[in-house]
Short mmCIF file of C-alpha atoms in Angstrom, two decimals:
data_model
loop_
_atom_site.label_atom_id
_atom_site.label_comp_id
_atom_site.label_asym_id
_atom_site.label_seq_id
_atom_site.Cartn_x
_atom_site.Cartn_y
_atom_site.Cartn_z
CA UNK A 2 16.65 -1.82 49.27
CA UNK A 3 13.83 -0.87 47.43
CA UNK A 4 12.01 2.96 48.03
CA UNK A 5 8.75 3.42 48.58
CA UNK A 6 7.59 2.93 45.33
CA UNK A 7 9.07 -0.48 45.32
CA UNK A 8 11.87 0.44 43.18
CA UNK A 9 15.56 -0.32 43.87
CA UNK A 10 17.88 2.47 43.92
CA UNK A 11 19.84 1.70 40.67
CA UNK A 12 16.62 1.22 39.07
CA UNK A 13 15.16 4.84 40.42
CA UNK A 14 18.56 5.87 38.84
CA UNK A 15 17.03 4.62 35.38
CA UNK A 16 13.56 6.33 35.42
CA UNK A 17 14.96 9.50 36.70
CA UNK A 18 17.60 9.83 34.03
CA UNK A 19 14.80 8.63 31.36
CA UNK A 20 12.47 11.49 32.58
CA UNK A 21 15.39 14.04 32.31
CA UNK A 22 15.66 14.56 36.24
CA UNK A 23 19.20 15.80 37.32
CA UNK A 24 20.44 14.22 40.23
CA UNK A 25 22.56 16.42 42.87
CA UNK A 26 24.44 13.81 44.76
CA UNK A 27 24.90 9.89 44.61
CA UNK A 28 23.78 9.03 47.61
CA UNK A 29 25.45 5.62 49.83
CA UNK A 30 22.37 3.56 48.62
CA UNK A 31 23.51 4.02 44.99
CA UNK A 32 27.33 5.10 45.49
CA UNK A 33 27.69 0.64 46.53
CA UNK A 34 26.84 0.07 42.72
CA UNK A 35 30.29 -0.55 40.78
CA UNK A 36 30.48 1.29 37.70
CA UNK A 37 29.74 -2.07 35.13
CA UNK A 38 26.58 -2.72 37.02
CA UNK A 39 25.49 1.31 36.09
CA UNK A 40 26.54 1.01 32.78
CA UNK A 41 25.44 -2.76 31.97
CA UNK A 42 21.76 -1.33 33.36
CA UNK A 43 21.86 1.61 31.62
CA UNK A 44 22.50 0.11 28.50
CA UNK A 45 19.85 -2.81 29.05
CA UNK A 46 17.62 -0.10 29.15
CA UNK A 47 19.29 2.06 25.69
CA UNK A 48 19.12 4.87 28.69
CA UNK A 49 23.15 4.86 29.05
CA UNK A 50 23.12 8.50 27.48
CA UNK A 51 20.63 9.96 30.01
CA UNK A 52 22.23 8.54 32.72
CA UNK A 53 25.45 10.15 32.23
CA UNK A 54 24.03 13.82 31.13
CA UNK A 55 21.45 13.37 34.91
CA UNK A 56 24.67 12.80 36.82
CA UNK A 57 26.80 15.05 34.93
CA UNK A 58 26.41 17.76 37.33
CA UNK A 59 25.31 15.68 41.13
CA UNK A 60 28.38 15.17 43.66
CA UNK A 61 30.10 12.10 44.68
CA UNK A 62 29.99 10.61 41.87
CA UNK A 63 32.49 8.39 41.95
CA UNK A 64 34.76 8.34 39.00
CA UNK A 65 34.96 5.00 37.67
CA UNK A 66 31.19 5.62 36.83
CA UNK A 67 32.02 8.80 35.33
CA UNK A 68 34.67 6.95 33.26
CA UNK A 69 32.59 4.54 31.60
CA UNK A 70 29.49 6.88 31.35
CA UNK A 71 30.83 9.93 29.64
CA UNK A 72 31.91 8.16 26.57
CA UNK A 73 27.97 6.61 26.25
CA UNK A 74 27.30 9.86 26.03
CA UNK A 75 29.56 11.53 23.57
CA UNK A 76 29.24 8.54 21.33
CA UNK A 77 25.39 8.94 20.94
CA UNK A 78 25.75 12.73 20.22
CA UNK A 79 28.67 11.32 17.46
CA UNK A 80 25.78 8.93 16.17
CA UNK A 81 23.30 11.48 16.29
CA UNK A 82 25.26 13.85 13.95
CA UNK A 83 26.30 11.13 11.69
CA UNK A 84 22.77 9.72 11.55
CA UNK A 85 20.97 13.70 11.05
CA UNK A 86 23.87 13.90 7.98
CA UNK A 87 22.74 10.64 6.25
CA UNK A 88 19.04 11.34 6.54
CA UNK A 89 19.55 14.74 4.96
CA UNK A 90 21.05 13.07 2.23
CA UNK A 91 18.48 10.35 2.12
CA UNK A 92 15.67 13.71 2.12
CA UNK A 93 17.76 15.34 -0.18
CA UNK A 94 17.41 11.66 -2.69
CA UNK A 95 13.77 10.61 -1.86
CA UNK A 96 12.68 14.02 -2.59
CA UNK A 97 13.84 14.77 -5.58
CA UNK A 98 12.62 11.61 -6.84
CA UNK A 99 9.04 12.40 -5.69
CA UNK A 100 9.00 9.45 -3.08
CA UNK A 101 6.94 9.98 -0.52
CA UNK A 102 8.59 8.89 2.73
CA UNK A 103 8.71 9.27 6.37
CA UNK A 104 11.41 8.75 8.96
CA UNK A 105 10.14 6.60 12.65
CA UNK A 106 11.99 6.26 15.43
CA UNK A 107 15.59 7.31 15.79
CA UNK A 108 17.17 10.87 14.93
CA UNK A 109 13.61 12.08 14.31
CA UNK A 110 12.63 10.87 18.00
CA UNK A 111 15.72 12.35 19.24
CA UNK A 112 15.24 15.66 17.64
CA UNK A 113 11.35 15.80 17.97
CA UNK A 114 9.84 13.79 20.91
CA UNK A 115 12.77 13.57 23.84
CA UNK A 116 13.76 16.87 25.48
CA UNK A 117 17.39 16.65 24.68
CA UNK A 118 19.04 14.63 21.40
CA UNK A 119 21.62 13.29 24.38
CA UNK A 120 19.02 11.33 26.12
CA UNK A 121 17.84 8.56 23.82
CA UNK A 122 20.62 6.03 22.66
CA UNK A 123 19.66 4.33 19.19
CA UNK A 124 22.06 2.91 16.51
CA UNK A 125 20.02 3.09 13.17
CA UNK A 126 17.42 5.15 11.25
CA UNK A 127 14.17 3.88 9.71
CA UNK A 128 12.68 4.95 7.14
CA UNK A 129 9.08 3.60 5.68
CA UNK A 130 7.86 4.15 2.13
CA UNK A 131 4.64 2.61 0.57
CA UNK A 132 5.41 -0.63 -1.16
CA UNK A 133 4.42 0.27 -4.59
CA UNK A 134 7.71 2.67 -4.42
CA UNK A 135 10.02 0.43 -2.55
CA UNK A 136 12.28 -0.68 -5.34
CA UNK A 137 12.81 2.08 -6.64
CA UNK A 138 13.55 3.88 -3.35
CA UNK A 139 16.10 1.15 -2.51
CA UNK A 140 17.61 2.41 -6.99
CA UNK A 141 17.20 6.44 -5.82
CA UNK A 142 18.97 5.68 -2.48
CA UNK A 143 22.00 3.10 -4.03
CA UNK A 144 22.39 6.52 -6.57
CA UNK A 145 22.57 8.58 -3.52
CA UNK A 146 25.38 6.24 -1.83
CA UNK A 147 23.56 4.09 0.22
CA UNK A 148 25.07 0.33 0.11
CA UNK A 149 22.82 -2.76 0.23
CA UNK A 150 23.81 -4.51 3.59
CA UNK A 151 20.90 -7.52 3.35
CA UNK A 152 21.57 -9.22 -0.02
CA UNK A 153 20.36 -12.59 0.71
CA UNK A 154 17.49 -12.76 -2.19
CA UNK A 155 16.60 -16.54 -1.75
CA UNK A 156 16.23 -15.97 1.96
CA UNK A 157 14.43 -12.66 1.50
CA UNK A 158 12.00 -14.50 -0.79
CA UNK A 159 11.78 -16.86 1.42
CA UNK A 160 10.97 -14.98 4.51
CA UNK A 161 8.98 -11.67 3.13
CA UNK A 162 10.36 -9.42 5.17
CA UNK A 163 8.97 -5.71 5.02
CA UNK A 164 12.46 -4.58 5.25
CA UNK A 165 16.26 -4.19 4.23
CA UNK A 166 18.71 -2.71 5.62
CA UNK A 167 21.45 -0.30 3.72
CA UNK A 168 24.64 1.88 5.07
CA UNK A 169 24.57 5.04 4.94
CA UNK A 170 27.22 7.24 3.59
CA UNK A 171 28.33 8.15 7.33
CA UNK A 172 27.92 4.69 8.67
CA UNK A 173 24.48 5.11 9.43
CA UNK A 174 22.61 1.82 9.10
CA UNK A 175 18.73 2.43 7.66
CA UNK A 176 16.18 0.27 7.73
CA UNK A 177 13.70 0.36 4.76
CA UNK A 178 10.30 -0.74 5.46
CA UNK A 179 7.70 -1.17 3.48
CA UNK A 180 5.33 -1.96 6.63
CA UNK A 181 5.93 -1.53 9.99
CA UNK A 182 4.99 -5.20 10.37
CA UNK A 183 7.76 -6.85 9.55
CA UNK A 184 7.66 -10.22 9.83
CA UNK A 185 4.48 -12.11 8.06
CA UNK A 186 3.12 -13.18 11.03
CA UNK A 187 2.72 -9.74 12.56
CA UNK A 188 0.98 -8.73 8.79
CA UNK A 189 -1.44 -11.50 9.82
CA UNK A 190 -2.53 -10.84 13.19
CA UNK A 191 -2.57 -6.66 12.89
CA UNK A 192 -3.37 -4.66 10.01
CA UNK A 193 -1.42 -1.79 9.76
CA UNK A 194 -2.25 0.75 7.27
CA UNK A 195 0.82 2.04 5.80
CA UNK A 196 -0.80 4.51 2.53
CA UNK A 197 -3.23 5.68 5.64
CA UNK A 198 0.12 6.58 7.54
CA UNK A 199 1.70 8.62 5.13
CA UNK A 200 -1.35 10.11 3.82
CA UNK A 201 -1.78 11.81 6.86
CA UNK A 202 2.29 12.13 7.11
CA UNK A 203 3.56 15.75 7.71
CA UNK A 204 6.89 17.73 7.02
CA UNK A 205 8.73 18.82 9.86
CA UNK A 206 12.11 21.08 9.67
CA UNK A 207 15.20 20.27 11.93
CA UNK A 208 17.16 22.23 13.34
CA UNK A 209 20.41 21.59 10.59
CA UNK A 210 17.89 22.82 8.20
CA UNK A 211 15.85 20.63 6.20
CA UNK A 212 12.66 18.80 6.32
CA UNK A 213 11.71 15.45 7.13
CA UNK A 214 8.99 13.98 6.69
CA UNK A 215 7.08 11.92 9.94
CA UNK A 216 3.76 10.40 10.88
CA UNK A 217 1.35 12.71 12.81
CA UNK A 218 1.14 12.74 16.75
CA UNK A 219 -0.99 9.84 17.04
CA UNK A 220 0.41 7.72 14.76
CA UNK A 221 3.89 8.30 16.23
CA UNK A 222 2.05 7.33 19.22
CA UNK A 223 0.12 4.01 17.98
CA UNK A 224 3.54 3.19 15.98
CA UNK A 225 6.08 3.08 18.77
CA UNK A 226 3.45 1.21 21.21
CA UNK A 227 3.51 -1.56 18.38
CA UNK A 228 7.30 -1.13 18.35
CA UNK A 229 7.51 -1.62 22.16
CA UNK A 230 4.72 -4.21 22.18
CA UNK A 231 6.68 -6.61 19.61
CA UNK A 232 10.12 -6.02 21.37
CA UNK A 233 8.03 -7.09 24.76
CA UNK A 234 8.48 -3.34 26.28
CA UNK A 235 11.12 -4.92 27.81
CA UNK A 236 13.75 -1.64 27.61
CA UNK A 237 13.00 1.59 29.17
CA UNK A 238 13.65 4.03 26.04
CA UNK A 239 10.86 2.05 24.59
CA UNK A 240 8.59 3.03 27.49
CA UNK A 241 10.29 6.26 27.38
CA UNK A 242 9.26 7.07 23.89
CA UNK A 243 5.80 6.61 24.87
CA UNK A 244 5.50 9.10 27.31
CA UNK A 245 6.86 11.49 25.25
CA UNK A 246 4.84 11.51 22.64
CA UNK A 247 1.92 11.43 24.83
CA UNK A 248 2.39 14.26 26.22
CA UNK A 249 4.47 16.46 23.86
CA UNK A 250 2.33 17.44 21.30
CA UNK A 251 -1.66 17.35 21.95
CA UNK A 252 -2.82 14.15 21.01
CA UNK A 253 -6.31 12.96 20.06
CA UNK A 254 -7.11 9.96 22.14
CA UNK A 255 -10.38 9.14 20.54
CA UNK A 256 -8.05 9.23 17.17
CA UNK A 257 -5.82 6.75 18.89
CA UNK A 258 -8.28 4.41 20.10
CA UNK A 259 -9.74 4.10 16.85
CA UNK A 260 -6.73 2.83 15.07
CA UNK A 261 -5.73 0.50 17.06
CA UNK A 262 -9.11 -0.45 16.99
CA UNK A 263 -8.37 -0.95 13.07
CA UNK A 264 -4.84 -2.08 13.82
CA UNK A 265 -6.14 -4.77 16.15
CA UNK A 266 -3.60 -3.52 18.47
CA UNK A 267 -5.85 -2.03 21.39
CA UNK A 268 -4.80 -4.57 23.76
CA UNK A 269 -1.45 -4.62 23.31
CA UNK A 270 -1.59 -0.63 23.73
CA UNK A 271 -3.58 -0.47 27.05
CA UNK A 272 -1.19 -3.11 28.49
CA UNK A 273 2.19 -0.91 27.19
CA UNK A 274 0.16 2.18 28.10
CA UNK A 275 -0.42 0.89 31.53
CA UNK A 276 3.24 0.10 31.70
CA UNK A 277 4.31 3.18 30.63
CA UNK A 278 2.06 4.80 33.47
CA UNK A 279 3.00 2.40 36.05
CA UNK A 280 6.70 3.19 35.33
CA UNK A 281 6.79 7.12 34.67
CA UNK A 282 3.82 8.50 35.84
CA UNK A 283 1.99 10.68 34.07
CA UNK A 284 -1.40 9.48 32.66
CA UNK A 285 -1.32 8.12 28.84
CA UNK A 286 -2.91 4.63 30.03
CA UNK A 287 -5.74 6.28 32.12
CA UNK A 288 -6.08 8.88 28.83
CA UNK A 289 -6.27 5.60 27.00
CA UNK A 290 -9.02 3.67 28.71
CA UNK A 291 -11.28 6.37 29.21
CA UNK A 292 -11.84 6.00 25.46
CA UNK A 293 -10.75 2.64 24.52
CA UNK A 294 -10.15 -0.99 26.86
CA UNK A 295 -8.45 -1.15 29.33
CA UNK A 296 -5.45 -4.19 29.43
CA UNK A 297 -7.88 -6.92 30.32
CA UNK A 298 -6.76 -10.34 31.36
CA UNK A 299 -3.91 -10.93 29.97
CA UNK A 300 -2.77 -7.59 30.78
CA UNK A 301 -3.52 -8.47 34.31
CA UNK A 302 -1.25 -11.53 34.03
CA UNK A 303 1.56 -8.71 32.77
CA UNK A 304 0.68 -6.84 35.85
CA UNK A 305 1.51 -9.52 38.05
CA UNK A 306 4.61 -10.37 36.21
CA UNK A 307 5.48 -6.99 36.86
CA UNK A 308 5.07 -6.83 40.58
CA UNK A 309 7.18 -10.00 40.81
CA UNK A 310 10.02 -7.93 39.93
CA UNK A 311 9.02 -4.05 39.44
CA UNK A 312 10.33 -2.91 36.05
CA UNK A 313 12.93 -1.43 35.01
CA UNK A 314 14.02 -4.80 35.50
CA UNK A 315 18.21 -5.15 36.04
CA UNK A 316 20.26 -7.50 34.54
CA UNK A 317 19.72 -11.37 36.04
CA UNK A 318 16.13 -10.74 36.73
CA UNK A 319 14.24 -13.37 35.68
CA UNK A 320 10.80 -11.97 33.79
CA UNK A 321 12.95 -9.66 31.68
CA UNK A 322 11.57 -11.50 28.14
CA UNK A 323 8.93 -9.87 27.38
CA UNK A 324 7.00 -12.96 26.17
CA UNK A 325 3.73 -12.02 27.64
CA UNK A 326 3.90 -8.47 25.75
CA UNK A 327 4.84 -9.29 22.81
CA UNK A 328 2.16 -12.20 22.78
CA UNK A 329 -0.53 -9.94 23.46
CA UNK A 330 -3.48 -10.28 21.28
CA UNK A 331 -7.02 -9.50 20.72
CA UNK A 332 -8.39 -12.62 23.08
CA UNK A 333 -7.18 -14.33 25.59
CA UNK A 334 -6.92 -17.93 23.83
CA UNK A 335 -5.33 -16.20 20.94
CA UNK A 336 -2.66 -14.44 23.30
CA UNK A 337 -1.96 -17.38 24.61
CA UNK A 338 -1.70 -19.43 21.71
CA UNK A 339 0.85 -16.90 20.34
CA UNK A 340 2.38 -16.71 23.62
CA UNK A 341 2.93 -20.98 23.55
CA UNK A 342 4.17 -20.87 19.86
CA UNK A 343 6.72 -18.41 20.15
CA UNK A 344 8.02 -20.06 22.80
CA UNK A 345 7.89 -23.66 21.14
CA UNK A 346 9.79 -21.65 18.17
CA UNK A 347 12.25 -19.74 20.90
CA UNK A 348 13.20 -23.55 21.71
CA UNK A 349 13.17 -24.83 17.97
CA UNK A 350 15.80 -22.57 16.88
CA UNK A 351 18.03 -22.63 19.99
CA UNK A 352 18.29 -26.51 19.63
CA UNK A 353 19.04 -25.63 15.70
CA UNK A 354 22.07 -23.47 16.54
CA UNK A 355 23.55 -25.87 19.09
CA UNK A 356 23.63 -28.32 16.60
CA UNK A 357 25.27 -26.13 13.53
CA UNK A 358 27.20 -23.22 13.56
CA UNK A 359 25.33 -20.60 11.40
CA UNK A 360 26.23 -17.11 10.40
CA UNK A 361 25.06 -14.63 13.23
CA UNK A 362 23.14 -12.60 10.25
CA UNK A 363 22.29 -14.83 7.29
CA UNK A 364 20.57 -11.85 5.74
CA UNK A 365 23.72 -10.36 5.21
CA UNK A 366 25.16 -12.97 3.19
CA UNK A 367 25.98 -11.84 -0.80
CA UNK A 368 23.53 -14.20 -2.94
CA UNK A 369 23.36 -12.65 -5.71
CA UNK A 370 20.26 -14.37 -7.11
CA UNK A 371 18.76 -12.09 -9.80
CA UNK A 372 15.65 -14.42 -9.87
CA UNK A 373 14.86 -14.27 -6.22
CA UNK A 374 15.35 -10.71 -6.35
CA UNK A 375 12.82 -9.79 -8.82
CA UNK A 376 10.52 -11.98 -7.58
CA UNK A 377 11.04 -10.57 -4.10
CA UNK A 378 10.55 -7.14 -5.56
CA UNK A 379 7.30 -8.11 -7.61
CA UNK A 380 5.77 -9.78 -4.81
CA UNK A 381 6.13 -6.30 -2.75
CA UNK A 382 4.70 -4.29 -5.72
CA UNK A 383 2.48 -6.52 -5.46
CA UNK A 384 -0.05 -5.69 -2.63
CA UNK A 385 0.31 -9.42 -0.92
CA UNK A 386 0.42 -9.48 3.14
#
């Protein structure tokens, strides 16, 4: 049964732990939950760890949720510590080599937007440098220790991805960008300003004692709407990550409109805004339209995809793609002409893999073609979207 803000228990469960509320008890309307059903949820949602630290404390709890949440727990603060190590020695590399460089998402939104590193459940660290110094970031970082996971060069090539992906010393996987937009597609329809973004970059110390280096408050803020938008804001953390940085540090809003004004993200932002508002409280999307648009009509069709099902969604709701989020574009027609070609492509590639069995991550293939890889590399350096 749903409470009065039309949210089902396990799914009050969710935003609660997200928003660092402790819970004293576990009530009969949540206690009829088996443990999977909390953890599959939680973990939907990359909100596992909070759940576990919110009930670590409540009464009758019942024990077979205890058993499968505790460990979500301690194995995020064992990636955490694994993942600070690596990027030290990452800062410790890229610095010395005079590569500037700035770490999104991950152990720096752990340690620097969410109120406790035990909260937010991620599995790899990002890191974006301007394009002119990729290669040789991806030389200083091999030097450091850092293996080459993605070594497909004709596919890479092919595909122009802004990013590879390396292991870390400590198992930490990294993901190199040279743009936040990774695919081609998304460097088409937004334009994202990467030497703007670390221009205005900032150092920040940790806690373990040494600096990183991050984007400022409302680029954090812009950045991890664009994340959420392209993943279809379809997981709480996302959501969760928002709010945060909203209302952590002091952000400019007039700043914030007017980069995703140059972005060409402002719609997708007032519609994940609204979400985020709609979800947790608080009031980043009303903060956001009193300066830029508010979601407009296709964010009203999100709205009333939402109220089908209130998110968080749990697992077997239907509406839990995302497809109308991560579609979202400047103008209707264009929104939904995006929105009707990822999902002819969505259908295109699921008939491919019933009819061949491919490998599950064809970037990680070794083809060593020297060729493709300097031409990969020159076409970065290049400047090219």
């Amino acid at each position: 049964m749903a409470d009065a803000t039309g949210l089902r228990p396990l799914s009050r469960l969710l935003v609660d732990s997200a928003l660092g509320r402790t819970l004293t008890e576990v009530g009969p309307e949540l206690s009829g939950y088996a443990a999977a059903d909390v953890l599959e949820a939680s973990s939907l949602h990359r909100v596992a760890p909070a759940v576990a630290r919110a009930l670590a404390s409540a009464a009758q709890v019942p024990a077979e949720w205890s058993r499968v949440l505790a460990p979500a727990r301690h194995a995020q603060i064992a990636r955490h510590m694994r993942a600070v190590a690596d990027l030290r020695i990452i800062a410790t590399a890229l610095d010395a080599a005079g590569i500037g460089w700035v770490a999104i998402k991950g152990p720096v939104a752990a340690e620097l937007i969410w109120p406790s590193v035990d909260m937010r459940e991620y599995f790899d660290l990002d890191l974006l440098v301007d394009r002119g110094e990729f290669a040789r970031a991806m030389s200083v970082l091999a030097e450091a220790g850092l293996r080459l996971l993605d070594r497909n060069w004709p596919l890479l090539e092919r595909s122009r991805r802004a990013e590879l992906t390396l292991l870390a010393p400590n198992g930490t996987p990294v993901d190199l960008h040279w743009d936040i937009a990774v695919a081609p597609r998304l460097r088409r329809g937004f334009r994202t300003d990467v030497p703007g973004m670390l221009a205005r970059s900032r150092r920040v110390p940790l806690p373990q004692g040494f600096d990183v280096g991050v984007l400022d408050p409302e680029d954090t803020l812009v950045h991890l709407a664009f994340h959420a938008a392209q993943e279809g804001a379809t997981r709480l953390m996302w959501l969760a990550d928002l709010h945060y940085a909203a209302v952590g540090p002091t952000v400019d809003w007039d700043t914030i409109a007017r980069r995703a004004r140059a972005m060409r993200l402002e719609v997708p932002l007032g519609m994940i805004l609204d979400r985020v508002q709609r979800t947790l409280g608080g009031s980043v999307g009303t903060s956001f339209r009193a300066v830029g648009p508010g979601p407009g009509a296709w964010g009203e069709l999100a709205r009333r995809t939402d109220a089908r099902v209130r998110f968080p969604g749990l697992p077997g709701d239907p509406h839990l793609s995302g497809a109308v989020y991560r579609s979202a574009r400047r103008s209707l027609p264009t929104s939904a002409a995006v929105l009707l070609r990822s999902q002819v492509e969505a259908r295109r590639i699921e008939a491919r893999e019933r009819r061949r069995r491919s490998p599950g991550r064809p970037l990680r293939l070794d083809v060593p073609d020297a060729g493709a890889r300097a031409r990969y590399l020159q076409w970065v350096a290049g400047g090219a979207r």
